Structures are given as C-alpha cells and as structure tokens.
XYZ file of C-alpha atoms in Angstrom:
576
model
C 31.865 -18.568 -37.368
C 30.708 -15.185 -35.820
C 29.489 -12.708 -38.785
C 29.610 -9.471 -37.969
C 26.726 -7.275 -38.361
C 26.257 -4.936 -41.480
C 25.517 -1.087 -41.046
C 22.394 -1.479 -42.008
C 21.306 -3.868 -39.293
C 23.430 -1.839 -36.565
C 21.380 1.877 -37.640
C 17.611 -0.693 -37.590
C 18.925 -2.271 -34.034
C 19.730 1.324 -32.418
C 16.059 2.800 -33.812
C 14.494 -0.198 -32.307
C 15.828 -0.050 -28.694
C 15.258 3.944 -28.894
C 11.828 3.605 -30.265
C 8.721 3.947 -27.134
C 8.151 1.184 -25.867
C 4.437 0.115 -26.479
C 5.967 -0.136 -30.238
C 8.430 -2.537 -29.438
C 6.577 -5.975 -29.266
C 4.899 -5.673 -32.918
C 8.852 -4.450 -34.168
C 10.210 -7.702 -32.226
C 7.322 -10.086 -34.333
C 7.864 -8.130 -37.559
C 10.925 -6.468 -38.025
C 14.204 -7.771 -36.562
C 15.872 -11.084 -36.265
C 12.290 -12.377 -37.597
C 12.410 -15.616 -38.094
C 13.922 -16.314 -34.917
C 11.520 -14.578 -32.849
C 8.515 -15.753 -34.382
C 9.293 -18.807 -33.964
C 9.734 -18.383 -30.035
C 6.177 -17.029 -29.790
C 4.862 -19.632 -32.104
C 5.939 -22.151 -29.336
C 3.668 -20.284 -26.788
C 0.826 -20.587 -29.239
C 0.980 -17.509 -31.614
C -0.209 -17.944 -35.057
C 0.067 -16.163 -38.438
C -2.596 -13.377 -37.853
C -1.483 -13.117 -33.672
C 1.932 -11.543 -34.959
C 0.318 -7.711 -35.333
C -1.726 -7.609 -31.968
C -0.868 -6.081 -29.242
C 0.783 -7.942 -26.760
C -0.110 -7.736 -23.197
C 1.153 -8.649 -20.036
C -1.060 -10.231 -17.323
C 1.270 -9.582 -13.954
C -0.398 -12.121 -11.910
C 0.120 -12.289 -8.026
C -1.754 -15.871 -7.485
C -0.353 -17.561 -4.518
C -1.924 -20.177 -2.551
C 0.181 -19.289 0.541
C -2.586 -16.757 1.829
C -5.957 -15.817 1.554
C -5.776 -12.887 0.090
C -3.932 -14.316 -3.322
C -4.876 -17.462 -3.490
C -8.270 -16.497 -5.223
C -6.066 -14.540 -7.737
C -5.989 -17.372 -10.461
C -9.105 -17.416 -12.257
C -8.887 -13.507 -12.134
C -5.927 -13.887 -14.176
C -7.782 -16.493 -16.879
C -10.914 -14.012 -17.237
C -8.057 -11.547 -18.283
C -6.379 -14.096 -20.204
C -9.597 -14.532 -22.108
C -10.863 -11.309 -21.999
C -7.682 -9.854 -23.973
C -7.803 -12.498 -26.055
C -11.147 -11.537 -27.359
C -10.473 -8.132 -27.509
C -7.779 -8.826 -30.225
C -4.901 -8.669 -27.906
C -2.602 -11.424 -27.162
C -2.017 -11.890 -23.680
C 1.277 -13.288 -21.857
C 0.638 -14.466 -18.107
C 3.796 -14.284 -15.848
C 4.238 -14.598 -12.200
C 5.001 -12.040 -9.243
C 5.702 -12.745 -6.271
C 3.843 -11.757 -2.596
C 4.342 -11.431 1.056
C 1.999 -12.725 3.397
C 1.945 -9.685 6.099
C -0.620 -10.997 8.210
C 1.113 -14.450 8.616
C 4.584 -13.210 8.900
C 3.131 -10.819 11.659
C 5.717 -10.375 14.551
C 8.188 -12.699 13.127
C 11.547 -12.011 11.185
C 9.849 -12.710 8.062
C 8.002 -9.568 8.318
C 10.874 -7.306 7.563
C 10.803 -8.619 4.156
C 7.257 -7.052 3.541
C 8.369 -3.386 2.786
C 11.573 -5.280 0.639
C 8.557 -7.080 -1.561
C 7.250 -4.235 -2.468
C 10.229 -3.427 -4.493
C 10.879 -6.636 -5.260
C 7.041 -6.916 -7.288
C 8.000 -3.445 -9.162
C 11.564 -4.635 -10.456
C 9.889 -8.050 -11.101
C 6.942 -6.754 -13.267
C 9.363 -4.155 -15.080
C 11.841 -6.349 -15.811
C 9.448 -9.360 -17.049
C 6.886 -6.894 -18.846
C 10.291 -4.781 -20.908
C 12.154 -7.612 -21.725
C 9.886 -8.559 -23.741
C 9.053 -5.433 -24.856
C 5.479 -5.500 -24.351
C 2.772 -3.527 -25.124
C 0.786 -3.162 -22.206
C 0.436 -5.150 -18.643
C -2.584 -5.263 -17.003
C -1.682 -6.182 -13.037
C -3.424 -8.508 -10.569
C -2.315 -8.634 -6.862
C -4.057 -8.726 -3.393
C -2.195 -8.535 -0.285
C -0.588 -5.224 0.814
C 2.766 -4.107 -1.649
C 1.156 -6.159 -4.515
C -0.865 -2.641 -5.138
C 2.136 -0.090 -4.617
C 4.301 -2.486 -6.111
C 2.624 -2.836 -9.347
C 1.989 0.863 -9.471
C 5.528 2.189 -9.257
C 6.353 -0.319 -11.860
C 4.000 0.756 -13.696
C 5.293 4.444 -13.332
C 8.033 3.366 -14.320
C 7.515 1.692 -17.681
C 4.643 3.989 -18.834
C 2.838 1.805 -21.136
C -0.855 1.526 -20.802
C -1.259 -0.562 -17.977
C -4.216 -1.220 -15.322
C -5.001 -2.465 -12.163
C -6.910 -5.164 -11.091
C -7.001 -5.801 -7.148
C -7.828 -9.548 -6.352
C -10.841 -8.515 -3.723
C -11.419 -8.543 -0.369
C -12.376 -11.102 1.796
C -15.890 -11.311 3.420
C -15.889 -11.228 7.527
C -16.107 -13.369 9.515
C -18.170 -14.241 12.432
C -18.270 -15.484 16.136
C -21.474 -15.447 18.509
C -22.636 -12.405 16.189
C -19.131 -10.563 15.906
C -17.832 -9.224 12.780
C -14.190 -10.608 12.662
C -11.361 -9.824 10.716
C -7.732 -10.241 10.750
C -7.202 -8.003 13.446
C -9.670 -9.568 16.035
C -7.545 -12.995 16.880
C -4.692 -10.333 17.262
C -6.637 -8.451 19.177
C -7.646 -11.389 21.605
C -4.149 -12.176 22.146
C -4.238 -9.361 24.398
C -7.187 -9.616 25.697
C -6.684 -13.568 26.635
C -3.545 -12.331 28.367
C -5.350 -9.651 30.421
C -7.659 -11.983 31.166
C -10.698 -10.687 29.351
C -11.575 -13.359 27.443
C -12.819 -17.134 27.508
C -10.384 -19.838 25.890
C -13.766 -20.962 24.083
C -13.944 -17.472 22.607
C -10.355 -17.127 21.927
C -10.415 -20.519 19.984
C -13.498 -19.505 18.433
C -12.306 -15.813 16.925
C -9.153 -17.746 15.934
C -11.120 -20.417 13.618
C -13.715 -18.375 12.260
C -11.594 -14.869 11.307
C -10.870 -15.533 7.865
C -13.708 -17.156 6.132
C -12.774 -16.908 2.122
C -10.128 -15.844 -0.161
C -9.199 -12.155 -0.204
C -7.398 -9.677 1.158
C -8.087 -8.409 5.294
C -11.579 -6.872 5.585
C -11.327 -3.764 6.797
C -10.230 -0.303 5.400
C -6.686 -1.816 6.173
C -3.605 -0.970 3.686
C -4.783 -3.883 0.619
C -8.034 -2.007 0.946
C -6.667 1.571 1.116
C -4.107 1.029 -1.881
C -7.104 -0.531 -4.090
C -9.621 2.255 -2.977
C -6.748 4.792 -3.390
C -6.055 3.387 -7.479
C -9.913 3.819 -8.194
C -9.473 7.715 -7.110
C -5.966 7.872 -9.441
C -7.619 6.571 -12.251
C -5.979 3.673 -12.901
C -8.332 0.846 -12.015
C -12.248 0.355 -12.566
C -14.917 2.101 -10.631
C -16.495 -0.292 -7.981
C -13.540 -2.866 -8.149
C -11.899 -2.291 -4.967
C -14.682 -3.099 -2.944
C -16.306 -5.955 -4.454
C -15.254 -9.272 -2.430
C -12.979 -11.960 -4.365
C -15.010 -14.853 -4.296
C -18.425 -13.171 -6.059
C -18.531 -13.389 -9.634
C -18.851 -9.305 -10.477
C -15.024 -9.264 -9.106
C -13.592 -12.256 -12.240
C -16.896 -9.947 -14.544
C -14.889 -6.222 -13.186
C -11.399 -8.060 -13.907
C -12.415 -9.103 -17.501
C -14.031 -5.615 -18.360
C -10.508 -4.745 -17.068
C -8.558 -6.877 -20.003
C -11.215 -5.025 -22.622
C -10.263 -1.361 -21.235
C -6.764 -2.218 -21.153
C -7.063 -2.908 -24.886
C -8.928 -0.082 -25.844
C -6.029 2.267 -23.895
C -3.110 0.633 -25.894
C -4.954 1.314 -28.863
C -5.148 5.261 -28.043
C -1.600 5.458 -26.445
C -3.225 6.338 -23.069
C -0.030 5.625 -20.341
C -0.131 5.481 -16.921
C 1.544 9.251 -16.981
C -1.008 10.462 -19.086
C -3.351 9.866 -15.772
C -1.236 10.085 -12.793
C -0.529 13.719 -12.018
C -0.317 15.828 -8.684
C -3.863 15.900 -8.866
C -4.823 12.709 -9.262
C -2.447 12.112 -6.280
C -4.524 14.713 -4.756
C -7.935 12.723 -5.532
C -6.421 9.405 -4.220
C -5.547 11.069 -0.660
C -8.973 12.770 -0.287
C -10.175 9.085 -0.504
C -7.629 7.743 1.502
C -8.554 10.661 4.277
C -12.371 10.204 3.954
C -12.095 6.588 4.132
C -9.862 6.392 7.676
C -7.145 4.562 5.483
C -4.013 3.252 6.270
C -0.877 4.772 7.746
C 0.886 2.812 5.189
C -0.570 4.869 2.117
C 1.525 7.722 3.404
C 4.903 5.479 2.193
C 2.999 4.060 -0.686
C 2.124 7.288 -2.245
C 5.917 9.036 -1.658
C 7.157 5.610 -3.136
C 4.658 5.866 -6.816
C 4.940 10.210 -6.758
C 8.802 9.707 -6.626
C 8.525 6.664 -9.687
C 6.061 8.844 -11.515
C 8.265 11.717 -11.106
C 6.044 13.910 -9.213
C 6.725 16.131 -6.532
C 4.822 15.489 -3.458
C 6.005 15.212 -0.037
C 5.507 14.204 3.640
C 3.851 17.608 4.279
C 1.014 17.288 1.067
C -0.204 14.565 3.417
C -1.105 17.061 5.804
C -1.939 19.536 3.586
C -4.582 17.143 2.123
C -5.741 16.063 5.513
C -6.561 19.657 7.070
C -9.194 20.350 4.339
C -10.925 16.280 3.628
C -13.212 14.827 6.610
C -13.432 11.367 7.433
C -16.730 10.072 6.154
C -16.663 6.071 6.278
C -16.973 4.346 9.545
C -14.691 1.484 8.639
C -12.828 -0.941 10.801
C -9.823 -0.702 12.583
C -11.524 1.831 14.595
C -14.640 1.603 13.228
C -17.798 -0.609 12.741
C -17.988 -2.137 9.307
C -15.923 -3.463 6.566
C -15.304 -3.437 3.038
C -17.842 -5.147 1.453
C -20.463 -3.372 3.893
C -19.091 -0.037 2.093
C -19.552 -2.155 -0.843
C -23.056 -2.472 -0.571
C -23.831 1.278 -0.350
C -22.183 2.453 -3.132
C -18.353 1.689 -2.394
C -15.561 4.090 -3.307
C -17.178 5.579 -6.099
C -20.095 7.354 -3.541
C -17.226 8.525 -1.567
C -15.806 9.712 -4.312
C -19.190 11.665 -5.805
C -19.591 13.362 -2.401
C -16.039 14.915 -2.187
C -16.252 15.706 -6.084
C -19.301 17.526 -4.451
C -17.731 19.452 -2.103
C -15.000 20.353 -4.104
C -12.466 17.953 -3.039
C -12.259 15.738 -5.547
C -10.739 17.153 -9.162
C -13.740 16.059 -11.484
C -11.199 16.682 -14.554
C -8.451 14.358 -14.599
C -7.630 11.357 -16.760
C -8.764 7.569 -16.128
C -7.777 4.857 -17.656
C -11.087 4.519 -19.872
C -10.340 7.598 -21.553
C -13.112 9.507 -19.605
C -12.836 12.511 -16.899
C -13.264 11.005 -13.044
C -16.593 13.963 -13.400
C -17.744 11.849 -16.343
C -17.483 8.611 -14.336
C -19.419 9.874 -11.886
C -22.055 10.832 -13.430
C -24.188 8.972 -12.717
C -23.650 7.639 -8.899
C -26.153 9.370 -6.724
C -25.371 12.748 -4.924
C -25.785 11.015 -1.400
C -25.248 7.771 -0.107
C -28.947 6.395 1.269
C -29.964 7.807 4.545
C -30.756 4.698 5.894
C -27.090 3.533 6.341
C -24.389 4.775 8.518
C -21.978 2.928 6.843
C -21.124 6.172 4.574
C -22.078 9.047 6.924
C -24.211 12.243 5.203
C -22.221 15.085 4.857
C -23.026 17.451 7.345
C -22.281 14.449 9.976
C -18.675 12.982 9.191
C -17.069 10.816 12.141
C -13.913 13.717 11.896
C -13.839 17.098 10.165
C -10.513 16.551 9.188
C -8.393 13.586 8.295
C -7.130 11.144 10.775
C -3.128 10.764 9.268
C -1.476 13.605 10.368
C 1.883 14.229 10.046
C 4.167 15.586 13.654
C 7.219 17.129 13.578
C 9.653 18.084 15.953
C 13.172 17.237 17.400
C 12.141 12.878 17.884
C 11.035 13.563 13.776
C 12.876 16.905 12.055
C 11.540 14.781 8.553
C 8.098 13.901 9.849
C 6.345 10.851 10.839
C 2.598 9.561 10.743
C 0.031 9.487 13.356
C -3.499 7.302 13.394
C -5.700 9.798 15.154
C -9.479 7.909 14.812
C -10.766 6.637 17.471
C -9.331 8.748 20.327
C -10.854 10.911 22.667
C -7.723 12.415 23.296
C -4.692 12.418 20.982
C -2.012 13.997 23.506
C 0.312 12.348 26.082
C 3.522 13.172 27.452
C 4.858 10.266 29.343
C 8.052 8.566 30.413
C 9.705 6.601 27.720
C 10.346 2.911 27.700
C 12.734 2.077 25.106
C 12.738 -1.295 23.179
C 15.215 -2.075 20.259
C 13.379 -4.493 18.656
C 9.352 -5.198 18.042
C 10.250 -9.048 19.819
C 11.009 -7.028 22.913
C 8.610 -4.618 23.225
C 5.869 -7.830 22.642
C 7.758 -9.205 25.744
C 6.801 -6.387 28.097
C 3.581 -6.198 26.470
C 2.583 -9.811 27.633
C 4.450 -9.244 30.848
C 2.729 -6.465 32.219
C 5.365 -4.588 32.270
C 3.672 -1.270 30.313
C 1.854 0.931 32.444
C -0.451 3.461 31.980
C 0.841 6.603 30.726
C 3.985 5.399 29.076
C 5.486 5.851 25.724
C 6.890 2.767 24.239
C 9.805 3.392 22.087
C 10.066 1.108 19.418
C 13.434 1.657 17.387
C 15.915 0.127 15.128
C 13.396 -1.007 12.898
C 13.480 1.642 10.082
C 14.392 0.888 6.230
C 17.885 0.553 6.885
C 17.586 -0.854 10.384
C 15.429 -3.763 10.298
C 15.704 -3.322 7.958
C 12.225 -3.378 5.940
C 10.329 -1.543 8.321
C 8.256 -3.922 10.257
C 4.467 -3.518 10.890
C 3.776 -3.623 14.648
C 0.533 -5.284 14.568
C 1.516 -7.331 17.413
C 2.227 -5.332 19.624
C -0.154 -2.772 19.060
C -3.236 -5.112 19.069
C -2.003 -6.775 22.489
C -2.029 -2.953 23.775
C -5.422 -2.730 22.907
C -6.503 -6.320 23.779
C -5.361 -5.049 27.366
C -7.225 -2.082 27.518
C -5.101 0.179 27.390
C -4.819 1.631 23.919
C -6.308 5.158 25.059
C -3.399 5.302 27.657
C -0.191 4.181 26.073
C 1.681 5.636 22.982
C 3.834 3.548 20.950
C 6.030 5.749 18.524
C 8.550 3.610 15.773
C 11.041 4.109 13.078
C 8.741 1.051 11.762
C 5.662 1.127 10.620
C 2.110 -0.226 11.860
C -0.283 -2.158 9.365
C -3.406 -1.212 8.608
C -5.457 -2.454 11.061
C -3.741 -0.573 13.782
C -5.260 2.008 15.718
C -4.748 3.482 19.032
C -2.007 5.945 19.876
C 0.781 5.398 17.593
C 3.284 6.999 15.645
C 5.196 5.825 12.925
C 7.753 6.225 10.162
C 9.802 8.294 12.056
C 12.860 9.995 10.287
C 15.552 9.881 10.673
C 15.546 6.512 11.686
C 18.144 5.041 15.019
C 19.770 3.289 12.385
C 21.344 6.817 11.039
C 21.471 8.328 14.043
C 18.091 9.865 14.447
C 17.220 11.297 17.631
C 15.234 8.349 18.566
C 18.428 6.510 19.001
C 19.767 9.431 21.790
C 16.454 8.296 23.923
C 16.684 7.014 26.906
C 14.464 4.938 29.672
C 12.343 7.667 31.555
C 12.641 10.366 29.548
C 9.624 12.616 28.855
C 8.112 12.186 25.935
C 5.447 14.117 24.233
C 2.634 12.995 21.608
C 0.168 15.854 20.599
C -1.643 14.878 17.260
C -3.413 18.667 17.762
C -0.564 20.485 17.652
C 1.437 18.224 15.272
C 4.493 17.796 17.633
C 6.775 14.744 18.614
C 9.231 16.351 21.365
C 11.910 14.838 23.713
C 12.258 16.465 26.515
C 15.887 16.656 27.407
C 18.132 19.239 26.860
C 20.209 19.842 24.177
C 23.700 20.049 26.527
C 22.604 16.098 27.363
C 21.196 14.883 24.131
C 24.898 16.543 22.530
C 26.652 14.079 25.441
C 24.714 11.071 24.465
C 25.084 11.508 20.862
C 29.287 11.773 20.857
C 29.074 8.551 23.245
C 26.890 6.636 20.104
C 27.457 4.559 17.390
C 25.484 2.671 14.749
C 24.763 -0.550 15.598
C 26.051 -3.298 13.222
C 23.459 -4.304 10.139
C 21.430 -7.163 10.660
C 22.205 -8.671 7.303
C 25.461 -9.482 5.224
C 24.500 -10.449 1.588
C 21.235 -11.073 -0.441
C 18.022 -8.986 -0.576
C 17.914 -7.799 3.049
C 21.449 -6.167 2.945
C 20.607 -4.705 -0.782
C 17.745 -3.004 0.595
C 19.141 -1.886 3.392
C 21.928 -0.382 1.439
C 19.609 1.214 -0.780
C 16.534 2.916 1.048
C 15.994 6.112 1.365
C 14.418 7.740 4.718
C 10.562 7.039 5.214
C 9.934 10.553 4.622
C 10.553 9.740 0.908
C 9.135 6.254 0.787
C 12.268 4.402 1.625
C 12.377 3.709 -2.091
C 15.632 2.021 -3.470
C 16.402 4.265 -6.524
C 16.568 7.682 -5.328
C-alpha cells in the first residue's frame, strides 16, 4: 500500500533539497525520513552523539596499479583519523586513476584527459548524494589534481586538497633518473648512444618508491599550482610520499578541513581570478607543465571564472622562471623540497609583486599571512631556487602562438632552447603510433616539422600526451632541430620544440587538417606565431576536397567524451 505524502512533508522535502548544501548531511541524520536514515549510518558505525557532526568525505585515489597512488592508502587513514578526532565523522570512498606514464604511447592513453572528468563527476556525485558536508581529496598521478578541483568547484563545500607526494629519484652510475630518462634512452639506444647495460640499468632503477614522477612534471605542477590557489597546505606538494611529514601534512589537512566547515569557508570563497593569477606565477616560475594551461581553463570555467588562453600569456610576459627543475633542468622535486619548496617561490614573487599577498586560503588566513614567516631568499648556497636578480628566463617558458595553424591558440615549452624559431617542411602523421614509426626509423631529419594530428579532444579523442615520441626525438639528438606541433598534448616531462593543444583541432576541420607533406611551416616562440605557408587560393582547394574522418569510438566513455569536449582553448571540458 503506497501512502501518499502529506503537505506538510512535501513543503519540509522541497526546503531540504533547496537548502546549501554543507547543511544537508546533519538535516538527512536529524530531520527527514529519520529513522530510516539513521539506521543506514548506524550500520557504517555511527552512534548516538556521531548524528550532529559534520560529515566529511575522504575522496581517496589509492591504487596499487602505479607508483604514484599506490602510497595513497595510509594517507587516507591519517585523514580518516585525523577527522575523526577533530569531531568530524569521516566517510572514505573510492576514485578512480589513470596511469599516464604506463599507458604512454598506447591506446590506453587517450583515456587520460577522459579521467580527468571522470574523477570530478565521480567525487561530485559520491560526495552530494550523500549530501555531505565537506570532502577533503587525496590523489597523485596527473588529472587526480584537476579532477578533484573542478569537482570541487563545482560542489562548493569546504573541501581541501591533499596530493599523495612525489616520488624520490632514482639513480644509475650517479644519474638522477626519473620517469622520463628510460623514455629518453629509448631514443638514445636507437641512435646508438647508449650501452644495453645502461639502457637495462636506467630502466630498473627509474622509479625507486611510491609517488608521483619526480620532476616539475604536470602531478607536480597541479600540486605546486593548489598550494598558490589556496586550497591545499603550505609545503605539501613537495614533500615525497613515502616520509612521514607527507601522512603528518595530510592529517593536519583532516584538522583544517574541519575547522573550514565550521566557518562556512568554500572552495569559492578562495578561488578567484587572483588566486588563479597566484597559481600561474608559480606555475611560470617553476618551468611547469604545458598541461596546467588545460587544467586551469578546465577549474576557471567550473569555478565560473573568466580566464582564457591569452591570461596565460599575459601572466607569462611579466613572471620569470626561477627553479631549475627537470624536464629541462637539473633537479627534482624533493631537491626544491629541501630549500624551501613552493612556499620560497612563492615569498619571492609575493616580493616582487607577483604574487597577491591578500587572498583567501583554506586556513582562514591571507597567502601574506602564510608567508610570513618563510625567509625573503632562498640560501645562496643552492642553485636549486635561483636568487632573484639571476632567474634561468626573464619571462615564462608557456607561451601561447597564434596564427592561421592556431586562430584559438596553442602552447609552446620554450626552456631549454637556444633558439625557439624554425620554419621547416612539414611531415604529417595522423596518429602518435605513426609518427613513433618514423621516429625509430630515421626517417625525421633535421629541420623538419612533424605534424602530429587527429589527436585532439574530439579526435583521439582524449588528447594524447606525446611523451614517446618526443623523448625518442631527444634521445636522438635532435630535439634542438626538429619541431613537433599537435592537436594533442605533451606530458610534463616534455621539452624540446613542441607545440601543443592546437585549436581548432583536424577533427573539426582546423587548419592542421588542410596540411600537407612539405609544406613550410613556421615555429617562432619570440614572436608568438604558428603559420602555414601556403596560400589561401590552395588551402580554400584543399579544404572543399575534405571531410572529417569517421570517430574512433561508437558507444561508452570514449564516444561520450568525444561528443562532449569543447576545443583545448577552453579546456576541452564536457559541460560547456
């Protein structure tokens, strides 16, 4: 027998699901269909007094199939416990990750990019359905961070979070290594410029411990990037997973997360266009990742901020790169750890007015009053951070071309080149497994610009990183010589002359579809310009002879993301 509700209970039903949501857990325990309710929660170990704390989400991104998560776990129980004693009662759930730097020149890669929205519908979904009132997230490898920040956007309940760590280098016959170096010797072992002993050996000994890749690569850049928003712990992104002030930094976490549900402090309250602005000085001063550039259009657009392609470069004219970090640098993360991390970096741009001392964090205190007390100048005795008057660039190294190959944009990695121009004949590829082929084949000569297409949002779709590709480039010596431009993207630990996250994409019909084999290409990162150079007459001819190729997928995630994403210029996110 179905009753049908009274008016009463209809008028308290519509004022609960209209009420903000950081109220709605203790309404759910206290109000509502009580009885029922409370006796679901008693079965995951509430008690009578548990039923008016807060009750908090723990997004947890443990996985053992990678290094990077799989040290994630006991993160999550300091949390657990943490909240716990700090009168909150925390809810563990599970989110899922892609392992970039395994799925690395393979099919699987193109569902990187797709995780990233897959971790932000997961952790919104899990975190509102139950109507809870605050989430603290854990996560590692690359779109865990951006991920859990867009979702985070887009709930706005006081949230936080805590990156799993980075891993500690490794070493062979005195050599730093990281993820990048057995990529790296792929190349090199195919030019013939290295031993099989050698090539074995950087192989066995480049990942060492749990945590994310080592260098100021994209999980590195995201987590340096959230310290500068606000939204995560001084000190946290650079402290390596497996040493116990990373489970002390995640705990401390679980107590701040408290105290911000208890004063209403959201993630909107802290993210703002300058706080944006903060996190992109430290992504420029740091030599971050190409990838940030997406990441950033992706959480403005979620947090409802306007910011485009062009506030990259904006940012990037006035901020100097100060860290000499790997890819195309000397040290890695938890050698910036050691002299003073992110939060040095941080102190010198506040410094130099490039850092905006007065916005929010999530401990309720200005990013001028968390920096109090970090020292003016990193020691002298380290190059790690350089001094002020010596950066390794004046200006930023991601800067943003234009022209007719990228009307929307696109992103160039300028460290590490003597010389960021080339205009060269084109050799096209439609796919990364091709290009690779030519690559190894020694069929890529000196001067040429390697077309890399088809792989955009929608054409991959899921924009593949070209890590491959790129590292065999520079294993063979030439990455000062050869330009690879993409409708993909490039991971972090990419360097050389690239371009990516060109828009629009072949897929659409972008201009990068028109090109052909031998055409003149140019690349000039000082003058911001990506030009073809063929006339408009032919480009007209080729483009009424074209059509878009067929998508690569039918049904399930792949074709729903492909349906969905918008152009890279605006994150390729998959609710615009």
């Amino acid at each position: 027998m179905v009753v049908a509700p009274t008016r009463a209970i209809c008028y308290s039903l519509f004022a609960f699901f209209t009420m903000p949501f950081n109220k709605r857990s203790k309404t759910i325990t206290a109000g509502i269909a009580r009885s029922p309710n409370r006796s679901m929660l008693r079965a995951v170990g509430f008690g009578d007094d548990d039923f008016e704390k807060p009750i908090v989400g723990i997004a947890n991104g443990h996985s053992t199939m990678n290094p990077c998560n799989a040290g994630i776990q006991p993160l999550a129980n300091a949390a657990e416990a943490a909240i716990k004693a700090a009168g909150g009662m925390p809810q563990m759930f599970g989110v899922i990750t892609v392992t970039d730097g395994i799925s690395m020149g393979t099919e699987g890669m193109k569902y990187s990019l797709v995780s990233r929205e897959v971790i932000a519908d997961a952790i919104e979904t899990a975190t509102q359905s139950q109507m809870m009132d605050g989430v603290l997230v854990i996560g590692a490898c690359d779109k865990n961070m951006p991920g859990g920040m867009i979702a985070m956007c887009r709930m706005n309940i006081p949230s936080i979070y805590c990156y799993g760590g980075t891993i500690k280098p490794g070493n062979w016959k005195g050599q730093a290594l990281t993820i990048v170096s057995p990529f790296e010797a792929v190349g090199k072992m195919a030019a013939g410029n290295i031993s099989q002993e050698d090539f074995d050996g950087i192989e066995k000994n480049a990942c060492p411990s749990h945590g994310a890749c080592g260098g100021m690569y994209t999980a590195n850049t995201m987590s340096s990037s959230f310290e500068a928003l606000g939204m995560s712990l001084l000190g946290s992104s650079s402290m390596a997973n497996p040493d116990k002030e990373k489970a002390d930094s995640v705990a401390e976490s679980g107590r701040v997360l408290i105290e911000a549900i208890k004063k209403d402090l959201k993630p909107l309250d802290i993210i703002t266009k300058k706080s944006i602005e903060n996190a992109v000085a430290v992504i420029m001063a740091t030599g971050g990742s190409t990838n940030a550039v997406l990441h950033f259009l992706a959480i403005a657009h979620a947090a409802n901020i306007e910011w485009s392609i062009d506030d990259f470069e904006r940012m990037r004219k006035k901020v100097p790169v100060l860290c000499d970090l790997k890819p195309s640098g000397k040290y890695v993360m938890t050698d910036l750890h050691a002299v003073g991390g992110v939060p040095q970096v941080m102190k010198m741009l506040l410094n130099k007015g490039l850092l905006h001392g007065d916005c929010m964090t999530i401990t309720g205190k200005t990013m001028a009053e968390e920096l109090a007390n970090v020292p003016d100048l990193p020691a002298k005795t380290q190059d790690v951070i350089r001094q002020p008057d010596n950066p390794m660039y004046e200006q930023g190294h991601l800067a943003i071309l234009k022209g007719n190959l990228a009307p929307e944009g696109c992103v160039a990695k300028i460290t590490g080149l003597k010389n960021p121009v080339l205009t060269g004949p084109a050799k096209v590829f439609n796919s990364e497994p091709e290009c690779m082929e030519a690559i190894m084949a020694d069929k890529i000569n000196h001067g040429d610009v390697l077309v890399l297409r088809y792989e955009g949002p929608k054409g991959g779709p899921g924009m593949r990183e070209m890590l491959s590709p790129t590292s065999a480039i520079i294993g063979k010596g030439m990455g000062e010589t050869v330009a690879l431009i993409t409708d993909g993207r490039f991971s972090g630990g990419t360097w050389g002359m690239v371009v990516g996250h060109i828009a629009p994409e072949a897929q659409v019909g972008g201009l990068i579809a028109l090109v052909e084999n031998g055409d003149s290409i140019t690349v000039d990162a000082k003058q911001l310009l990506i030009q073809l150079n063929v006339d408009e007459a032919t480009i007209a001819a080729r483009r009424a002879k074209w059509t878009a190729p067929p998508m690569k997928y039918t049904k399930g995630v792949m074709y729903k993301f492909a349906q969905l994403a918008s152009s890279a210029s605006r994150g390729a996110v998959t609710d615009a």
